[in-house]
Amino acid sequence: MKCGTSSLYHYLNRHPEVEMSDVKELDYFVAENNFDKGPEWYSDQFTEEGKIHGEASPNYSKAHYFENVPGRMHALLPDIKLIYLVRDPVERIISHYTHNYSEGREARSLTEALEELEDNHYVLCSRYYWQLEHYLGYYDKDQILVVPSYELKDQRRETLQYIFEFIGVDASYYNPAYDSVQHQTSAKLKKSRLSWYILESPGIKMLKGLVPDAVKNPIKRMTRTKVKKPTINPDDERRVRQFLQDDMEALADFAERDIAFAHTSLVN
């Protein structure tokens, strides 16, 4: 989540041997979302046009929130390849917080949201190796590729080459359109809290299906506003980085490589 999955989804979908699902986040293996629709529904999200098929669902890496996703996944698809995009863990937390605030799901300040780090939703989503461990009981190490998002942004050609090699398609392919696709780690334009209250409050949500887009879309445009991403308090940042340090080291050991986020190392 908030690590560039939208960008990678579009890069993969432009490869002639790859077909990504029409809906980016299928969330099929999340029991609370689409799993009860059954395997035929999931299969119907793809055609036979591509050699390789894929989807991009960040909810699959929220083990503390959605249980047993890897178990359901492995029961249906034991031989797949998994790509795990990660970014600087604190930057991801700030982006996640900003998203929730803009959607009206968060009213606390960032400092208040990070007061307790244990069992903290924002922090748990940035415990990358802990999330990954839930898959290691089902999938072999060589089925999982960890990709730092800064490589996808700054070394796009080389990074896509090793991703293509990993999934077994022509690694020499490079679409000129890749250079014109803006790397996305979070939307620039967020819904304001007013928009949430108008369109997402429980009472209105019940009637949304009856409200035509010709009415909804102007409301969204009028109430949408840019939300400024907050700056984290240095003391909070230090606490969070120290809390996540062992997890980041375990992730680097798993990936058997340096994952050199700009702020990963603590400054004493």
CSV table of C-alpha atoms in Angstrom, one decimal:
chain,number,residue,atom,x,y,z
A,1,MET,CA,0.0,0.0,0.0
A,2,LYS,CA,1.3,3.4,-1.0
A,3,CYS,CA,4.4,1.9,-2.6
A,4,GLY,CA,3.9,2.3,-6.3
A,5,THR,CA,1.6,-0.7,-7.0
A,6,SER,CA,-0.4,1.4,-9.4
A,7,SER,CA,2.7,2.2,-11.5
A,8,LEU,CA,3.8,-1.4,-11.6
A,9,TYR,CA,0.3,-2.5,-12.5
A,10,HIS,CA,0.4,-0.2,-15.6
A,11,TYR,CA,4.0,-1.2,-16.5
A,12,LEU,CA,3.2,-4.9,-16.5
A,13,ASN,CA,-0.1,-4.4,-18.4
A,14,ARG,CA,1.8,-2.8,-21.3
A,15,HIS,CA,4.0,-5.9,-21.7
A,16,PRO,CA,2.7,-7.9,-24.7
A,17,GLU,CA,3.0,-11.2,-22.8
A,18,VAL,CA,1.3,-10.0,-19.6
A,19,GLU,CA,-2.4,-9.4,-19.0
A,20,MET,CA,-3.4,-7.7,-15.7
A,21,SER,CA,-6.9,-7.8,-14.4
A,22,ASP,CA,-9.2,-5.0,-15.6
A,23,VAL,CA,-9.8,-4.0,-12.0
A,24,LYS,CA,-6.4,-3.4,-10.4
A,25,GLU,CA,-7.3,-4.5,-6.9
A,26,LEU,CA,-9.3,-7.7,-7.1
A,27,ASP,CA,-9.0,-8.5,-3.4
A,28,TYR,CA,-10.3,-12.0,-4.2
A,29,PHE,CA,-8.3,-13.7,-1.4
A,30,VAL,CA,-9.6,-11.4,1.3
A,31,ALA,CA,-12.5,-13.3,2.9
A,32,GLU,CA,-14.2,-10.0,3.9
A,33,ASN,CA,-14.2,-8.8,0.3
A,34,ASN,CA,-14.6,-11.0,-2.7
A,35,PHE,CA,-13.6,-14.6,-1.7
A,36,ASP,CA,-17.2,-15.7,-1.4
A,37,LYS,CA,-17.6,-15.0,-5.2
A,38,GLY,CA,-15.7,-18.2,-5.9
A,39,PRO,CA,-12.8,-19.3,-8.2
A,40,GLU,CA,-14.9,-19.0,-11.3
A,41,TRP,CA,-15.5,-15.3,-10.7
A,42,TYR,CA,-11.7,-14.9,-10.1
A,43,SER,CA,-10.9,-16.7,-13.3
A,44,ASP,CA,-13.4,-14.6,-15.2
A,45,GLN,CA,-11.3,-11.5,-14.4
A,46,PHE,CA,-8.7,-12.7,-16.9
A,47,THR,CA,-8.8,-13.8,-20.5
A,48,GLU,CA,-6.3,-16.2,-22.2
A,49,GLU,CA,-4.7,-13.4,-24.2
A,50,GLY,CA,-1.6,-13.1,-22.0
A,51,LYS,CA,1.1,-15.7,-21.3
A,52,ILE,CA,1.2,-14.3,-17.7
A,53,HIS,CA,-1.7,-13.0,-15.7
A,54,GLY,CA,-1.6,-10.7,-12.7
A,55,GLU,CA,-3.3,-8.4,-10.3
A,56,ALA,CA,-2.2,-5.8,-7.7
A,57,SER,CA,-4.0,-5.9,-4.3
A,58,PRO,CA,-2.2,-4.1,-1.5
A,59,ASN,CA,-4.7,-5.6,1.0
A,60,TYR,CA,-2.9,-8.9,0.6
A,61,SER,CA,-0.1,-7.4,2.7
A,62,LYS,CA,-2.3,-6.5,5.7
A,63,ALA,CA,-2.0,-9.7,7.7
A,64,HIS,CA,-3.1,-8.0,10.9
A,65,TYR,CA,-6.3,-6.9,9.3
A,66,PHE,CA,-7.2,-9.6,6.8
A,67,GLU,CA,-6.3,-13.1,8.0
A,68,ASN,CA,-5.1,-16.1,6.1
A,69,VAL,CA,-4.8,-14.5,2.7
A,70,PRO,CA,-1.7,-16.6,1.8
A,71,GLY,CA,-3.5,-19.8,2.8
A,72,ARG,CA,-6.4,-19.1,0.5
A,73,MET,CA,-4.0,-18.0,-2.2
A,74,HIS,CA,-1.8,-21.0,-2.1
A,75,ALA,CA,-4.8,-23.4,-2.1
A,76,LEU,CA,-5.8,-22.1,-5.5
A,77,LEU,CA,-2.5,-20.9,-6.9
A,78,PRO,CA,0.5,-22.7,-5.4
A,79,ASP,CA,2.9,-22.0,-8.3
A,80,ILE,CA,2.6,-18.2,-8.7
A,81,LYS,CA,5.2,-15.5,-8.4
A,82,LEU,CA,4.8,-12.7,-5.9
A,83,ILE,CA,6.2,-9.2,-6.2
A,84,TYR,CA,6.4,-7.2,-3.0
A,85,LEU,CA,6.9,-3.5,-3.5
A,86,VAL,CA,8.2,-1.6,-0.5
A,87,ARG,CA,9.2,2.0,0.1
A,88,ASP,CA,10.8,3.9,3.0
A,89,PRO,CA,8.6,2.7,5.9
A,90,VAL,CA,8.2,6.1,7.5
A,91,GLU,CA,7.3,7.7,4.2
A,92,ARG,CA,4.8,5.0,3.7
A,93,ILE,CA,3.2,5.6,7.1
A,94,ILE,CA,2.9,9.3,6.4
A,95,SER,CA,1.3,8.7,3.0
A,96,HIS,CA,-1.1,6.2,4.5
A,97,TYR,CA,-2.0,8.6,7.3
A,98,THR,CA,-2.6,11.4,4.8
A,99,HIS,CA,-4.8,9.1,2.7
A,100,ASN,CA,-6.9,8.2,5.7
A,101,TYR,CA,-7.2,11.8,6.9
A,102,SER,CA,-8.3,13.0,3.5
A,103,GLU,CA,-10.9,10.3,3.2
A,104,GLY,CA,-12.3,11.2,6.6
A,105,ARG,CA,-11.2,8.0,8.3
A,106,GLU,CA,-8.6,9.7,10.5
A,107,ALA,CA,-9.2,12.7,12.9
A,108,ARG,CA,-6.0,12.5,15.0
A,109,SER,CA,-2.8,14.3,14.4
A,110,LEU,CA,0.1,12.3,13.0
A,111,THR,CA,1.7,12.4,16.4
A,112,GLU,CA,-1.4,11.2,18.1
A,113,ALA,CA,-1.7,8.4,15.6
A,114,LEU,CA,1.8,7.2,16.4
A,115,GLU,CA,1.6,7.5,20.1
A,116,GLU,CA,1.5,3.7,20.5
A,117,LEU,CA,3.5,1.7,18.1
A,118,GLU,CA,2.5,-1.8,19.1
A,119,ASP,CA,-0.5,-3.1,17.2
A,120,ASN,CA,-0.6,0.2,15.3
A,121,HIS,CA,-2.2,-0.2,11.8
A,122,TYR,CA,0.0,2.3,10.1
A,123,VAL,CA,3.2,0.8,11.6
A,124,LEU,CA,2.1,-2.8,11.0
A,125,CYS,CA,1.7,-2.1,7.3
A,126,SER,CA,5.3,-0.9,7.3
A,127,ARG,CA,6.6,-4.0,9.1
A,128,TYR,CA,7.5,-5.4,5.7
A,129,TYR,CA,9.3,-8.6,6.7
A,130,TRP,CA,6.6,-9.4,9.3
A,131,GLN,CA,4.0,-9.2,6.6
A,132,LEU,CA,6.1,-11.3,4.3
A,133,GLU,CA,6.6,-14.0,6.9
A,134,HIS,CA,2.9,-14.9,6.5
A,135,TYR,CA,3.7,-16.1,3.0
A,136,LEU,CA,6.8,-18.0,3.8
A,137,GLY,CA,4.8,-20.9,5.3
A,138,TYR,CA,3.2,-21.4,1.9
A,139,TYR,CA,5.6,-20.1,-0.8
A,140,ASP,CA,9.3,-20.8,-1.5
A,141,LYS,CA,11.7,-17.9,-1.3
A,142,ASP,CA,12.4,-18.1,-5.0
A,143,GLN,CA,8.7,-17.3,-5.7
A,144,ILE,CA,8.9,-13.9,-4.0
A,145,LEU,CA,10.7,-10.8,-5.3
A,146,VAL,CA,11.2,-7.8,-3.1
A,147,VAL,CA,11.3,-4.5,-5.1
A,148,PRO,CA,12.2,-1.2,-3.5
A,149,SER,CA,9.9,1.5,-5.0
A,150,TYR,CA,12.8,3.9,-5.5
A,151,GLU,CA,14.3,1.5,-8.0
A,152,LEU,CA,11.1,1.3,-10.0
A,153,LYS,CA,11.0,5.1,-10.0
A,154,ASP,CA,14.7,6.0,-10.6
A,155,GLN,CA,16.1,2.9,-12.4
A,156,ARG,CA,13.0,1.9,-14.3
A,157,ARG,CA,14.5,0.1,-17.3
A,158,GLU,CA,16.8,-2.1,-15.2
A,159,THR,CA,14.2,-2.8,-12.6
A,160,LEU,CA,11.5,-3.8,-15.1
A,161,GLN,CA,14.1,-6.0,-16.7
A,162,TYR,CA,14.7,-8.1,-13.6
A,163,ILE,CA,10.9,-8.1,-12.8
A,164,PHE,CA,10.2,-9.5,-16.3
A,165,GLU,CA,12.9,-12.1,-15.8
A,166,PHE,CA,11.4,-13.1,-12.5
A,167,ILE,CA,7.9,-13.7,-14.0
A,168,GLY,CA,9.3,-15.4,-17.1
A,169,VAL,CA,8.5,-13.0,-19.9
A,170,ASP,CA,10.8,-11.2,-22.5
A,171,ALA,CA,13.1,-9.2,-20.3
A,172,SER,CA,14.4,-7.1,-23.2
A,173,TYR,CA,11.0,-5.5,-23.8
A,174,TYR,CA,10.8,-1.8,-23.0
A,175,ASN,CA,7.8,0.3,-24.1
A,176,PRO,CA,8.6,4.0,-24.7
A,177,ALA,CA,5.4,4.7,-22.8
A,178,TYR,CA,7.1,3.6,-19.6
A,179,ASP,CA,9.1,6.8,-19.6
A,180,SER,CA,5.9,8.9,-19.8
A,181,VAL,CA,4.0,7.1,-17.0
A,182,GLN,CA,4.4,9.1,-13.8
A,183,HIS,CA,5.5,6.9,-10.9
A,184,GLN,CA,2.6,6.8,-8.4
A,185,THR,CA,3.0,6.3,-4.7
A,186,SER,CA,-0.1,8.2,-3.7
A,187,ALA,CA,-2.7,10.4,-5.4
A,188,LYS,CA,-1.9,14.1,-5.6
A,189,LEU,CA,-5.5,15.1,-5.3
A,190,LYS,CA,-7.5,13.8,-2.4
A,191,LYS,CA,-11.1,13.9,-1.4
A,192,SER,CA,-11.7,16.5,1.2
A,193,ARG,CA,-13.5,15.7,4.5
A,194,LEU,CA,-16.5,17.5,3.2
A,195,SER,CA,-16.6,15.2,0.2
A,196,TRP,CA,-16.5,12.2,2.5
A,197,TYR,CA,-19.4,13.5,4.6
A,198,ILE,CA,-21.5,14.1,1.5
A,199,LEU,CA,-20.7,11.0,-0.5
A,200,GLU,CA,-19.4,8.4,2.0
A,201,SER,CA,-21.4,8.9,5.1
A,202,PRO,CA,-23.5,5.8,5.9
A,203,GLY,CA,-26.9,7.4,5.1
A,204,ILE,CA,-25.8,8.7,1.7
A,205,LYS,CA,-23.9,5.5,1.0
A,206,MET,CA,-27.1,3.5,1.1
A,207,LEU,CA,-28.5,5.8,-1.7
A,208,LYS,CA,-25.4,6.0,-3.8
A,209,GLY,CA,-26.5,3.4,-6.2
A,210,LEU,CA,-29.6,5.6,-7.0
A,211,VAL,CA,-27.6,8.8,-7.5
A,212,PRO,CA,-26.5,9.2,-11.1
A,213,ASP,CA,-22.9,10.0,-11.9
A,214,ALA,CA,-24.1,13.3,-13.4
A,215,VAL,CA,-24.9,14.4,-9.9
A,216,LYS,CA,-22.1,12.6,-8.0
A,217,ASN,CA,-19.2,13.8,-10.2
A,218,PRO,CA,-19.8,17.5,-9.9
A,219,ILE,CA,-20.0,17.1,-6.1
A,220,LYS,CA,-16.7,15.3,-6.0
A,221,ARG,CA,-15.1,18.1,-8.2
A,222,MET,CA,-16.5,20.9,-6.0
A,223,THR,CA,-15.5,19.3,-2.7
A,224,ARG,CA,-12.1,17.8,-3.7
A,225,THR,CA,-9.1,19.6,-2.4
A,226,LYS,CA,-5.4,19.1,-2.1
A,227,VAL,CA,-4.3,17.8,1.3
A,228,LYS,CA,-0.9,18.8,2.4
A,229,LYS,CA,1.2,15.8,3.6
A,230,PRO,CA,2.2,16.4,7.2
A,231,THR,CA,5.8,16.6,8.4
A,232,ILE,CA,6.6,14.0,11.0
A,233,ASN,CA,8.0,15.1,14.4
A,234,PRO,CA,11.7,14.1,14.6
A,235,ASP,CA,11.2,12.3,17.9
A,236,ASP,CA,8.3,10.4,16.4
A,237,GLU,CA,10.4,9.5,13.4
A,238,ARG,CA,13.2,8.3,15.5
A,239,ARG,CA,10.9,6.1,17.6
A,240,VAL,CA,9.3,4.6,14.5
A,241,ARG,CA,12.6,3.9,12.8
A,242,GLN,CA,14.0,2.3,15.9
A,243,PHE,CA,10.9,0.2,16.3
A,244,LEU,CA,11.2,-1.0,12.7
A,245,GLN,CA,14.9,-1.5,12.5
A,246,ASP,CA,15.0,-5.2,13.1
A,247,ASP,CA,12.2,-5.8,10.6
A,248,MET,CA,14.1,-3.8,7.9
A,249,GLU,CA,17.3,-5.8,8.6
A,250,ALA,CA,15.3,-9.0,8.3
A,251,LEU,CA,13.9,-7.9,5.0
A,252,ALA,CA,17.3,-7.1,3.6
A,253,ASP,CA,18.6,-10.5,4.7
A,254,PHE,CA,15.6,-12.2,3.0
A,255,ALA,CA,16.2,-10.2,-0.2
A,256,GLU,CA,19.9,-10.9,0.1
A,257,ARG,CA,20.7,-7.3,-0.9
A,258,ASP,CA,20.9,-3.8,0.4
A,259,ILE,CA,17.6,-2.0,0.5
A,260,ALA,CA,19.1,1.5,0.9
A,261,PHE,CA,16.2,3.7,1.7
A,262,ALA,CA,17.5,7.2,2.3
A,263,HIS,CA,16.5,7.2,6.0
A,264,THR,CA,16.7,3.5,6.9
A,265,SER,CA,19.8,3.8,9.1
A,266,LEU,CA,19.3,5.5,12.5
A,267,VAL,CA,21.4,8.5,13.3
A,268,ASN,CA,22.7,8.3,16.9
